[in-house]
Coordinates of C-alpha atoms in Angstrom, one line a residue:
X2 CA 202.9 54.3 25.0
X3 CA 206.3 52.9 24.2
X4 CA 208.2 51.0 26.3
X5 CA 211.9 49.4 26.4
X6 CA 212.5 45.5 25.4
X7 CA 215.8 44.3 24.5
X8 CA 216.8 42.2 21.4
X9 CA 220.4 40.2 22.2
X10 CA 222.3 40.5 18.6
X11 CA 221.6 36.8 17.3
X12 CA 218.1 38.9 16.6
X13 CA 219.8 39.7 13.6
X14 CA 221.7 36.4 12.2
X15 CA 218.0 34.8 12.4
X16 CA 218.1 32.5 8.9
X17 CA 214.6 34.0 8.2
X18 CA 215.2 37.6 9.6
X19 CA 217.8 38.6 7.2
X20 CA 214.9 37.3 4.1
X21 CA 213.5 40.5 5.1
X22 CA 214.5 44.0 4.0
X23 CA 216.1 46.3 6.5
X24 CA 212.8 48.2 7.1
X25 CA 210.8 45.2 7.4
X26 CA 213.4 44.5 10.1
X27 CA 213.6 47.6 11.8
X28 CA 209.9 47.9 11.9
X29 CA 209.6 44.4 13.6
X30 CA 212.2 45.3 16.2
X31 CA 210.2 49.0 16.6
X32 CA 207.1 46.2 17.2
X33 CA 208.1 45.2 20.1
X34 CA 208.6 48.4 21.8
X35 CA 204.9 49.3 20.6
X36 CA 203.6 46.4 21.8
X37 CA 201.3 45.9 25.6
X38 CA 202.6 42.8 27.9
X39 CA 200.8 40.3 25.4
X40 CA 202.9 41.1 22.3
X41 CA 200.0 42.9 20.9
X42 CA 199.1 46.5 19.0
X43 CA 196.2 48.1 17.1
X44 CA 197.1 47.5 13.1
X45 CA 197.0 51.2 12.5
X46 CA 200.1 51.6 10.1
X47 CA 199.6 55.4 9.9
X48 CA 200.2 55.6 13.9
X49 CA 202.7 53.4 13.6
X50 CA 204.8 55.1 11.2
X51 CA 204.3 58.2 13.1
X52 CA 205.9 56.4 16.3
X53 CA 208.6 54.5 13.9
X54 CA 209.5 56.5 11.1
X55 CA 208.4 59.9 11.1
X56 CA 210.8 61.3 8.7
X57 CA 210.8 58.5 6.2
X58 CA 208.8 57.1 3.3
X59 CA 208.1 53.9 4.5
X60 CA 204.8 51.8 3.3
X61 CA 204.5 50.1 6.8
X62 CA 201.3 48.3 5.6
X63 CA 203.6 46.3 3.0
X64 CA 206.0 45.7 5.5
X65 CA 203.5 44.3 7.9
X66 CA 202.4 41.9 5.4
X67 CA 205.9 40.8 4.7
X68 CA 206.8 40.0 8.3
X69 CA 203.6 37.7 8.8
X70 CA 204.3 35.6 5.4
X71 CA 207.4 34.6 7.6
X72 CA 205.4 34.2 10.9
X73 CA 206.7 36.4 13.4
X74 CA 203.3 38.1 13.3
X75 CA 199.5 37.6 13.1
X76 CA 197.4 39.7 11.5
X77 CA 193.7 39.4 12.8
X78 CA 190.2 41.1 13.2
X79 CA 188.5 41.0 16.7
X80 CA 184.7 43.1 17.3
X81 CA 186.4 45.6 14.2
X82 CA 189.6 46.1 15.7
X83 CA 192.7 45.3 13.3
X84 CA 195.5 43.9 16.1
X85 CA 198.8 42.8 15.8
X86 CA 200.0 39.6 17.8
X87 CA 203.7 39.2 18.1
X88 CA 204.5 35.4 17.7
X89 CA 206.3 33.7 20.7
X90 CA 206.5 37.7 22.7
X91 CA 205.9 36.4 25.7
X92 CA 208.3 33.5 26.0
X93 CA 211.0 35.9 24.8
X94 CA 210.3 38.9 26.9
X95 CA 209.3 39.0 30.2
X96 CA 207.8 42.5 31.3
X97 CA 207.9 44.2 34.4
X98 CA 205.4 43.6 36.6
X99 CA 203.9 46.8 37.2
X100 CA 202.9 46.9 33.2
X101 CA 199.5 46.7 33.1
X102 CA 197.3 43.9 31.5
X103 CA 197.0 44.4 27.7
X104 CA 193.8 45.7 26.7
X105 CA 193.7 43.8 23.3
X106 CA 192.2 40.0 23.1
X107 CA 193.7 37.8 21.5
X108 CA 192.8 35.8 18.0
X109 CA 189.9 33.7 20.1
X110 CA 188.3 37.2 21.6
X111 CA 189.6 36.4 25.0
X112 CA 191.3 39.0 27.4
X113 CA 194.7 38.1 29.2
X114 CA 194.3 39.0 32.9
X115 CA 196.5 38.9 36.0
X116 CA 196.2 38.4 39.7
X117 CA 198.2 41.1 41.8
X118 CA 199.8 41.7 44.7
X119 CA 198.0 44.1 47.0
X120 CA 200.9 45.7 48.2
X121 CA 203.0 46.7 45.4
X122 CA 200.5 45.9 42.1
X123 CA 202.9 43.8 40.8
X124 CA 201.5 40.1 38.3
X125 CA 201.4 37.0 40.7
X126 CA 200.6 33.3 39.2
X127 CA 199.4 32.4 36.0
X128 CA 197.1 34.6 33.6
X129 CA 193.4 33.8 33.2
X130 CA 192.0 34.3 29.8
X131 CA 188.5 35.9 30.1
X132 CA 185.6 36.6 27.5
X133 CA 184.9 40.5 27.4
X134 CA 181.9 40.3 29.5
X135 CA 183.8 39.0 32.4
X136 CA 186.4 41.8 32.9
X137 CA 184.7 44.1 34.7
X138 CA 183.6 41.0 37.4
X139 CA 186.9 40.5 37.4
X140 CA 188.8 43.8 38.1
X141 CA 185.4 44.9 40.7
X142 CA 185.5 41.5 41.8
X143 CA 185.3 42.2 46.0
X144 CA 186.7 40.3 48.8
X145 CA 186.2 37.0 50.0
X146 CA 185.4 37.9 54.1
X147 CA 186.9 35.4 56.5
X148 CA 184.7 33.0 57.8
X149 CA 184.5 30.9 60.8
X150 CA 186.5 27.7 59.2
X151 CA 189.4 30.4 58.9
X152 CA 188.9 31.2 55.0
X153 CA 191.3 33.3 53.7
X154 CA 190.5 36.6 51.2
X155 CA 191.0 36.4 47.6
X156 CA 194.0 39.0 48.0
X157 CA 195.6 37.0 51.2
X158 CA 195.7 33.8 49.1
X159 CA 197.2 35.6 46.2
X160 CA 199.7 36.9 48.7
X161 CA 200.0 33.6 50.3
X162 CA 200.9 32.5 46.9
X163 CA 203.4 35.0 46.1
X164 CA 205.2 34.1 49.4
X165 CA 205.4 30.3 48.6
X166 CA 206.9 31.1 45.6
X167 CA 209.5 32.9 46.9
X168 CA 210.0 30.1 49.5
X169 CA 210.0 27.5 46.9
X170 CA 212.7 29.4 45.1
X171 CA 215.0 30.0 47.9
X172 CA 214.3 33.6 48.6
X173 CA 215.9 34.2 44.8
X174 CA 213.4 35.9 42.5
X175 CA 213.8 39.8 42.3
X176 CA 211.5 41.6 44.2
X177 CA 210.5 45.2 42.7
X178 CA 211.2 48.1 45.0
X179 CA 208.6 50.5 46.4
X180 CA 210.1 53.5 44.0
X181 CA 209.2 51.4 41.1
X182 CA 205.6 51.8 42.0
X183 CA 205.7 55.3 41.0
X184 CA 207.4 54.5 37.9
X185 CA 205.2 55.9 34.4
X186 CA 207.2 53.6 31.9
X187 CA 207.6 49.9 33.8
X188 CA 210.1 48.6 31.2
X189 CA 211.7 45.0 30.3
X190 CA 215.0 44.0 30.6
X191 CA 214.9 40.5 29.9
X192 CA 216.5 39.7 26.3
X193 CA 215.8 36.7 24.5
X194 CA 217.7 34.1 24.6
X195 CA 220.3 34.1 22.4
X196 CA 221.1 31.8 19.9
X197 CA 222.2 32.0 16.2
X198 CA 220.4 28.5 15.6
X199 CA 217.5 28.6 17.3
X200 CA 214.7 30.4 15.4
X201 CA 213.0 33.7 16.8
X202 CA 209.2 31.9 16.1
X203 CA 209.9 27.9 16.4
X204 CA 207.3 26.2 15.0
X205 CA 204.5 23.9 17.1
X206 CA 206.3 20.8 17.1
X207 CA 209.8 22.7 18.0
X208 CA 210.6 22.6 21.8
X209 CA 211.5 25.8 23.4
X210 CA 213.7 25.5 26.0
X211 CA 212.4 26.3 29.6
X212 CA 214.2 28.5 32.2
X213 CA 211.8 30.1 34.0
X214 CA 211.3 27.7 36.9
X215 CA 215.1 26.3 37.4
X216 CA 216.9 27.7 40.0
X217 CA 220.9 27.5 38.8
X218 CA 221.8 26.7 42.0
X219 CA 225.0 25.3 40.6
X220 CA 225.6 27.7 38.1
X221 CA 225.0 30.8 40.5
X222 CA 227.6 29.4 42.5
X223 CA 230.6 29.5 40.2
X224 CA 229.7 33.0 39.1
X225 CA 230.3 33.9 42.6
X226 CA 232.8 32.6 43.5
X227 CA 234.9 33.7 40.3
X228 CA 233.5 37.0 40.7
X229 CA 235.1 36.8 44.4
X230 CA 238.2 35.5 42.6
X231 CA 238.5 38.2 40.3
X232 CA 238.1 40.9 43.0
X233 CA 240.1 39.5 45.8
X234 CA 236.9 39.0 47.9
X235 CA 237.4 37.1 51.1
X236 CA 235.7 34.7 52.6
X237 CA 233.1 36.9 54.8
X238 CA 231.7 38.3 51.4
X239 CA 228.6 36.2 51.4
X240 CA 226.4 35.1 48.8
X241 CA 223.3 36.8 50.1
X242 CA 220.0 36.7 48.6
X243 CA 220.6 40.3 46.4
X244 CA 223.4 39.0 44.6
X245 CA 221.8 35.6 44.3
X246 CA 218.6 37.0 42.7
X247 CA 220.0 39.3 40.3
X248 CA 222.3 36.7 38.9
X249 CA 219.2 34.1 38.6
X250 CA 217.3 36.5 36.8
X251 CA 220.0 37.2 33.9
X252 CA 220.5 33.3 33.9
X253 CA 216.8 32.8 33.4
X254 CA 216.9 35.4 30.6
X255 CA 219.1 33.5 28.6
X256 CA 222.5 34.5 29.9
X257 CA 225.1 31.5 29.9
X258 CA 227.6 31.5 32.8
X259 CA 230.6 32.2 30.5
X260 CA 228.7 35.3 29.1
X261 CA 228.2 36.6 33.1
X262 CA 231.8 35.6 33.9
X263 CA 233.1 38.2 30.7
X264 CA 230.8 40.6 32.4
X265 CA 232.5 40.1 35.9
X266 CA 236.2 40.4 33.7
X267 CA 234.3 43.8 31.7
X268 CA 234.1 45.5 35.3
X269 CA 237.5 44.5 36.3
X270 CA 239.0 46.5 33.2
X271 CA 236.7 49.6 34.2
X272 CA 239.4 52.2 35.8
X273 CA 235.6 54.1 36.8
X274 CA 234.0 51.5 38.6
X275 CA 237.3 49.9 40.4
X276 CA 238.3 52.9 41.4
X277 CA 234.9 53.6 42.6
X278 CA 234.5 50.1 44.4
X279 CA 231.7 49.8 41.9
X280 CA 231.9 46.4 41.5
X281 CA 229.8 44.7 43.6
X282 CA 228.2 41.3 41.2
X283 CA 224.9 42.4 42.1
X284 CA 225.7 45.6 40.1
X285 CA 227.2 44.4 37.7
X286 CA 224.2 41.6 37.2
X287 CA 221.6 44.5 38.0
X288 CA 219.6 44.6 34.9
X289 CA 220.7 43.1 30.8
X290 CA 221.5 46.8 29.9
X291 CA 224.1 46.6 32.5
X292 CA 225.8 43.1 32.1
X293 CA 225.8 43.9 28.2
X294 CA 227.6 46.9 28.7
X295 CA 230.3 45.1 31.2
X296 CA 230.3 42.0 28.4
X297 CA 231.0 45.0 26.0
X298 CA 233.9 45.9 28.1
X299 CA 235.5 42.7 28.4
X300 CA 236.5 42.8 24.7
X301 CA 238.2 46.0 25.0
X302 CA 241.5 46.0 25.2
X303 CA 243.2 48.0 28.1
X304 CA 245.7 50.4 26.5
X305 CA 248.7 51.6 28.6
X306 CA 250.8 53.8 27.1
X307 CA 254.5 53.5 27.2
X308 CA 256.8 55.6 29.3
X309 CA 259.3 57.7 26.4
X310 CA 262.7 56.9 26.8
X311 CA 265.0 59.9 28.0
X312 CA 266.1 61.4 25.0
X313 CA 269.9 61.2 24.5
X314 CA 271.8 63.9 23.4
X315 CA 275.0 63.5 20.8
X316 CA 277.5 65.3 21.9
X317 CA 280.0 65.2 18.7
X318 CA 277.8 68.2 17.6
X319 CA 278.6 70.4 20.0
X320 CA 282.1 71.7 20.5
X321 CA 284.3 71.5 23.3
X322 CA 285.9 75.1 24.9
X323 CA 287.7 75.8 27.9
X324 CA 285.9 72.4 29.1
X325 CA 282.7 73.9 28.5
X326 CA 280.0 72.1 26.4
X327 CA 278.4 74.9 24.0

């Protein structure tokens, strides 16, 4: 089943991207829509042209190949099962946390598995890799009863651990809403970072630049209070924890404060959403589909037409009689 990721357009000034024809690169970015949590997808080219291309002649098979000589993807065989693994998918995209655990192992035969929240099934902590025999202890796995000594259950400590996160991060991560749960497509919006020098699939001894766990308390800040600045806010508009989540999340996906600023400016040119008092930073922060569109908007210039002159009227063609103008 397909879901929605988002590619920020230095996707396409990659120095080893453009090597690659354009359906090698549209198939590559129609990947990643394919593709579970993990990056990965069955190497069935027939279903994948079907899902990609199904009104073109396109040898996807050839393109695959293409795409891995330049290491954006692997191209493997696990218990007979040709999969794909997307290079570097899961430090560029962050799914939603409702999307379930991929279903593919990866190139050593193990599984990536998550903890989750009891409550709302969302991902909590790190993923454990297991070997195929272990999943189904894993997902039947029961309860740990509370003992005398006051030992928690497996799924208190995982919510235990959820709840220190959120502590450690000043009440600031995004939490997913109860109508999310019923949700049949979770998608991502987290883009990756963008960055015309940095290369989409670095290489092992090329550091990748670590987001995730800062907390842009700084940075936060003077988005708000320019966003108050722009907007005339006064001083009782407060920088709650709402606002101050949803802009940590677009940071941490690779967002520069200049780039939310031009967002904030996008919304103040939108006659729709001033009028409408649509303006609020935590909507216009809400997701990357919406800050693009606001970025979009701030390099749009506002036309205002120009009120026509009175026209004038020449009076030496008309001619005078009996002091009347005919």
């Amino acid at each position: 089943m397909a879901r929605s990721r988002n590619i920020k357009p230095s996707f396409f000034m990659n120095e080893d991207i453009v090597e690659l024809s354009c359906e090698a690169r549209l198939l590559f970015i129609g990947l990643w829509t394919l593709a579970d949590r993990e990056g990965r997808l069955e190497n069935r080219p027939k279903k994948i042209k079907m899902s990609l291309f199904p009104a073109d002649d396109i040898n996807v098979s050839e393109q695959l190949s293409n795409i891995s000589k330049y290491g954006f993807i692997e191209l493997y065989n696990i218990d007979g099962i040709d999969i794909i693994q997307i290079v570097n998918f899961v430090k560029h995209q962050t799914p939603h946390g409702l999307e379930k655990d991929s279903e593919l192992p990866d190139q050593d035969g193990l599984y990536t598995v998550y903890d989750r929240n009891p409550k709302n099934k969302t991902i909590v902590g790190k993923p454990h890799l297991l070997n195929k025999d272990q999943l189904a202890e894993f997902y039947n796995k029961s309860l740990i009863s509370i003992d005398t000594n006051g030992v928690k259950t497996h799924q208190e400590q995982i919510t235990d651990t959820e709840s220190e996160q959120l502590k450690q991060d000043n009440n600031s991560y995004e939490t997913v809403s109860i109508s999310d749960q019923n949700a049949l497509i979770p998608e991502s919006f987290n883009l990756i970072p963008e960055s015309i020098n940095k290369n989409i699939c670095p290489s092992n001894d090329e550091p990748v630049p670590e987001q995730a766990n800062q907390n842009f308390k700084n940075e936060i800040q003077e988005i708000f209070e320019f966003w108050k600045t722009t907007f005339g806010k006064n001083d009782r508009t407060k920088l709650d924890n709402k606002r101050k989540s949803k802009i940590l999340t677009r940071l941490r996906e690779g967002y520069s404060v200049e780039e939310i600023k031009n967002g904030v400016m996008g919304c103040s040119k939108s006659d729709h959403h001033v009028q409408g008092q649509f303006t609020d930073i935590e909507l216009i922060c809400r997701d990357a589909v919406h800050l693009d569109r606001f970025i979009g908007y701030s390099q749009q210039i506002r036309f205002i037409p120009k009120t026509p002159e009175p026209e004038r009227i020449d009076l030496s063609k008309y001619k005078v009689v009996e002091d009347r103008v005919w």
